[in-house]
PDB file of C-alpha atoms in Angstrom:
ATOM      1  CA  UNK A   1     -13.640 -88.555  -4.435  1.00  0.00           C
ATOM      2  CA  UNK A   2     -15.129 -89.974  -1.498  1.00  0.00           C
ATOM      3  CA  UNK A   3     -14.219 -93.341   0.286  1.00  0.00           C
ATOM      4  CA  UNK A   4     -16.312 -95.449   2.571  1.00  0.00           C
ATOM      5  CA  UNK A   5     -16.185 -97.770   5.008  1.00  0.00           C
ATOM      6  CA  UNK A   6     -18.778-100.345   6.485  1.00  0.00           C
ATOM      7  CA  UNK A   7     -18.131-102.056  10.034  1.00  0.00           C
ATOM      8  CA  UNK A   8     -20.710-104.070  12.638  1.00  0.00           C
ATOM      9  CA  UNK A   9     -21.816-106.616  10.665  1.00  0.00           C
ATOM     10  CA  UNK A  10     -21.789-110.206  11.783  1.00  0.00           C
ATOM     11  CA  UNK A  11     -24.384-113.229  13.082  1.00  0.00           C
ATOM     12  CA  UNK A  12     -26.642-112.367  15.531  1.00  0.00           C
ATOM     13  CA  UNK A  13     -29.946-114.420  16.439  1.00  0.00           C
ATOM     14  CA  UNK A  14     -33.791-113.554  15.854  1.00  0.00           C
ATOM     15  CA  UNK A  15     -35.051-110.816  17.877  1.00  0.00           C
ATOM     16  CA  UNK A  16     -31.291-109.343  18.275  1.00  0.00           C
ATOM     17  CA  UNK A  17     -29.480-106.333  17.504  1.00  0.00           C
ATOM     18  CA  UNK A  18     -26.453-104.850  15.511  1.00  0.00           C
ATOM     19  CA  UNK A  19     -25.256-101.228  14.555  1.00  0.00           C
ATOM     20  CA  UNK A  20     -24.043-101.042  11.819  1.00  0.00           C
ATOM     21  CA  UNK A  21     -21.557 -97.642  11.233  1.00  0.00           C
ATOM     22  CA  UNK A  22     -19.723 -96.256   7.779  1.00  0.00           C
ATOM     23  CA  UNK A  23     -17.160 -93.520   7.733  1.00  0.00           C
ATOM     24  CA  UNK A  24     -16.951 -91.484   4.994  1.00  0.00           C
ATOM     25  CA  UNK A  25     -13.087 -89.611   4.105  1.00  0.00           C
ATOM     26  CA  UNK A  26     -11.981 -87.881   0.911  1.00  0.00           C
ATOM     27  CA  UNK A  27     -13.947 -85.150  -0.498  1.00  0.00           C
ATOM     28  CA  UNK A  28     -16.275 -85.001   2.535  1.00  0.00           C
ATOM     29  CA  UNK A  29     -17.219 -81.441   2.346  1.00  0.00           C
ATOM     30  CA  UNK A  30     -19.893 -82.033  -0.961  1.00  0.00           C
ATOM     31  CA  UNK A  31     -21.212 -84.638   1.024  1.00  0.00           C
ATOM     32  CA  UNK A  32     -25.205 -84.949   1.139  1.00  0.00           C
ATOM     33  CA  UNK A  33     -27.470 -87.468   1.812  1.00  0.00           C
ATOM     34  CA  UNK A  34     -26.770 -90.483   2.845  1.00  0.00           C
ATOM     35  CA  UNK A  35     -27.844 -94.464   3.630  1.00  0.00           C
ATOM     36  CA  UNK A  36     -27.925 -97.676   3.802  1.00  0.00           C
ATOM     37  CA  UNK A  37     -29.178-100.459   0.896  1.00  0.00           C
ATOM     38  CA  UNK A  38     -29.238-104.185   0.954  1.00  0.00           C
ATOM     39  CA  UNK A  39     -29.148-106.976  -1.202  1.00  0.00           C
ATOM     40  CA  UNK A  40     -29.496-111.058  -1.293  1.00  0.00           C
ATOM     41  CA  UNK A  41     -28.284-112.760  -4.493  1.00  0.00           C
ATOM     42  CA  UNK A  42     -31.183-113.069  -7.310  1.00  0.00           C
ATOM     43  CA  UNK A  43     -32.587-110.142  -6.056  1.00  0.00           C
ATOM     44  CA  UNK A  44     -32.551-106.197  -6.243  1.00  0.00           C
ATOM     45  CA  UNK A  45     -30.422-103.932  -4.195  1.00  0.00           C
ATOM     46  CA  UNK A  46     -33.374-102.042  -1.851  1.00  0.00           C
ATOM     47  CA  UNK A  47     -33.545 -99.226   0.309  1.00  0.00           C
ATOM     48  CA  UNK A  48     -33.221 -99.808   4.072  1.00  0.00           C
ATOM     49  CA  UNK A  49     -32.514 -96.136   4.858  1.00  0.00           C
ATOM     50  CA  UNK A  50     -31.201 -92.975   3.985  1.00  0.00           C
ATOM     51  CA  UNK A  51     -30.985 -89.626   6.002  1.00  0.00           C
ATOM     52  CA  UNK A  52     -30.491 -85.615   4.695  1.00  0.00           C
ATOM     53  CA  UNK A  53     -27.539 -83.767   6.134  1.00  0.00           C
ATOM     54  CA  UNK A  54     -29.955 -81.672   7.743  1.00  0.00           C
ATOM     55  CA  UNK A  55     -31.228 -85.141   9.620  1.00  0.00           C
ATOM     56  CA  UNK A  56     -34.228 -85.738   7.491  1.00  0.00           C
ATOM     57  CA  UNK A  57     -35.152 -89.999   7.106  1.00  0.00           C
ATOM     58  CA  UNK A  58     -37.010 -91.953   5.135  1.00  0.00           C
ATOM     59  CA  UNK A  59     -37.126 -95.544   5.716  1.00  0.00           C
ATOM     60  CA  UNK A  60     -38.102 -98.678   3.652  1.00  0.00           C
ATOM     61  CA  UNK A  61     -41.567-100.531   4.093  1.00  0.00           C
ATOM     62  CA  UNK A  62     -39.895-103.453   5.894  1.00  0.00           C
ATOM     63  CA  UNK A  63     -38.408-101.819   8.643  1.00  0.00           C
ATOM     64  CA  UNK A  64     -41.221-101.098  10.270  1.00  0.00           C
ATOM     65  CA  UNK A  65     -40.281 -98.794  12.954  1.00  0.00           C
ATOM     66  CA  UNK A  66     -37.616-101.692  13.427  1.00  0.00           C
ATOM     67  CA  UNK A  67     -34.353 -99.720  12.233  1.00  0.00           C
ATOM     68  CA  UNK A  68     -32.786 -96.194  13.228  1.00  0.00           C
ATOM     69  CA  UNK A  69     -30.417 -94.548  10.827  1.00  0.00           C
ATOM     70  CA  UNK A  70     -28.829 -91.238  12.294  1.00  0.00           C
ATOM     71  CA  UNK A  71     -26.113 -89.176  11.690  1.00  0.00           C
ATOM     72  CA  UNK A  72     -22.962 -87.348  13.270  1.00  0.00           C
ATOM     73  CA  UNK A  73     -21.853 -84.730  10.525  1.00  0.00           C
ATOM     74  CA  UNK A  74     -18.559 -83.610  12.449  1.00  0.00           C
ATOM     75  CA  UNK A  75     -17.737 -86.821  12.249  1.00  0.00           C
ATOM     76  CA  UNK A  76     -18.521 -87.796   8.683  1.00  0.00           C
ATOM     77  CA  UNK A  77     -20.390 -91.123  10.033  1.00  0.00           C
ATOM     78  CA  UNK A  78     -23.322 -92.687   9.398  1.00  0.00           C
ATOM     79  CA  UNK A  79     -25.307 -95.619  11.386  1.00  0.00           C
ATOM     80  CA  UNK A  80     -27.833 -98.401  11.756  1.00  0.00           C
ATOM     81  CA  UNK A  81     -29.354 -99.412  14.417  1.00  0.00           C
ATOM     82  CA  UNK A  82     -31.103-102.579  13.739  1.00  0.00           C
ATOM     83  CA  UNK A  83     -33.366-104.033  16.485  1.00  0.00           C
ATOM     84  CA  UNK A  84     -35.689-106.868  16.453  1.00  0.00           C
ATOM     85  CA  UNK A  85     -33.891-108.822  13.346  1.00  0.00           C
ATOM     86  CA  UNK A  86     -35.188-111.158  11.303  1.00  0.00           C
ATOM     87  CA  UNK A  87     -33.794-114.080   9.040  1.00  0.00           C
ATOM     88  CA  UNK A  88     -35.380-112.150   6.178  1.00  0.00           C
ATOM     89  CA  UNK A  89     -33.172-109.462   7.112  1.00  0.00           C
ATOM     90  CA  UNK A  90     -30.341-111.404   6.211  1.00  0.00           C
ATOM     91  CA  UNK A  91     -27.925-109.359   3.284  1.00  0.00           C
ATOM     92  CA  UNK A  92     -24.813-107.710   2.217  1.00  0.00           C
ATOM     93  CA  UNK A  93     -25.457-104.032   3.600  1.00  0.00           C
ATOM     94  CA  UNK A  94     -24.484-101.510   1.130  1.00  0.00           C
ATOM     95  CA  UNK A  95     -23.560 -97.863   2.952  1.00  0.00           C
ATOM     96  CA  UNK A  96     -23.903 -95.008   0.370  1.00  0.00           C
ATOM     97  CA  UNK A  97     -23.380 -91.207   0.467  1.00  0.00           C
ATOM     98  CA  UNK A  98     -24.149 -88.868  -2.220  1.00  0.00           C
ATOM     99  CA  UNK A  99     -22.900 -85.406  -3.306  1.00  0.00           C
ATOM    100  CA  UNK A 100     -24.609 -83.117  -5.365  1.00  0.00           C
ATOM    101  CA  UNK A 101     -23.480 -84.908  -8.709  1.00  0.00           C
ATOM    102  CA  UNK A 102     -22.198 -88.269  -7.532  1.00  0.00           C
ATOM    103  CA  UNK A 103     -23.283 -91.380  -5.890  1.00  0.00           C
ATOM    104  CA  UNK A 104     -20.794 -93.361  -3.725  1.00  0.00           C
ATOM    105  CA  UNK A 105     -21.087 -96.776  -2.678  1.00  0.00           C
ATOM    106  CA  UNK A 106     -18.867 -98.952   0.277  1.00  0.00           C
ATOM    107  CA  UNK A 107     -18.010-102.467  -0.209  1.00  0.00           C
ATOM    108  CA  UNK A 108     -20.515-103.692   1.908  1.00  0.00           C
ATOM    109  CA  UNK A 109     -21.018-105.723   5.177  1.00  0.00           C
ATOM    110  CA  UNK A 110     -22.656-108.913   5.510  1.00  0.00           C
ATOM    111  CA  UNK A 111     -25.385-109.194   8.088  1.00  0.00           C
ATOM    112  CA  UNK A 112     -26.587-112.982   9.046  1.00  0.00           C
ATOM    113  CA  UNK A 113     -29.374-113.347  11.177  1.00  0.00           C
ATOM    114  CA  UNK A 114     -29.828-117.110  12.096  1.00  0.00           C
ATOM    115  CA  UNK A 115     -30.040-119.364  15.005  1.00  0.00           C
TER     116      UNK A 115
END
């Protein structure tokens, strides 16, 4: 099994920034890739981010060179750094991990990007 834990979300304005960070415990040792998804009500949960244990990333369309995810392995954590926000980026952000046989999900953390 393998908990985790979202934290950094909030309100911030247009044009700010947040990092976002999720901690990962339990069964940590099977743990692969990992990332971040988001989702508004009515719509589909979407890729924002995701990075290999070995520190490869792939990135959704939207971001557009906008978002960094990275990754500390020794510490089982991964983060986003979200710069230049937009209202559209307004969602719950989902953090995820995966093993080689199971996909974990965190609770999420709401991200509100208004004036």
């Amino acid at each position: 099994q393998v908990q985790l834990v979202e934290s950094g979300g909030g309100l911030v304005q247009p044009g700010g920034s947040l990092r976002l960070s999720c901690v990962a415990s339990g069964n940590i040792f099977r743990l692969n890739t990992m990332g971040w998804y988001r989702q508004t009500p009515g719509n589909q949960r979407e890729l924002v981010a995701t990075i290999t244990r070995g520190g490869g990333t792939n990135y959704g369309g939207f971001v557009k060179g906008r978002f960094t995810i990275s990754r500390d392995n020794a510490k089982n954590t991964v983060y986003l750094q979200m710069n230049t926000l937009k209202p559209e980026d307004t969602a719950v952000y989902y953090c995820n991990a995966d093993t080689y046989d199971i996909r974990y999900w965190g609770k999420g953390t709401l991200v509100t990007v208004s004036s």
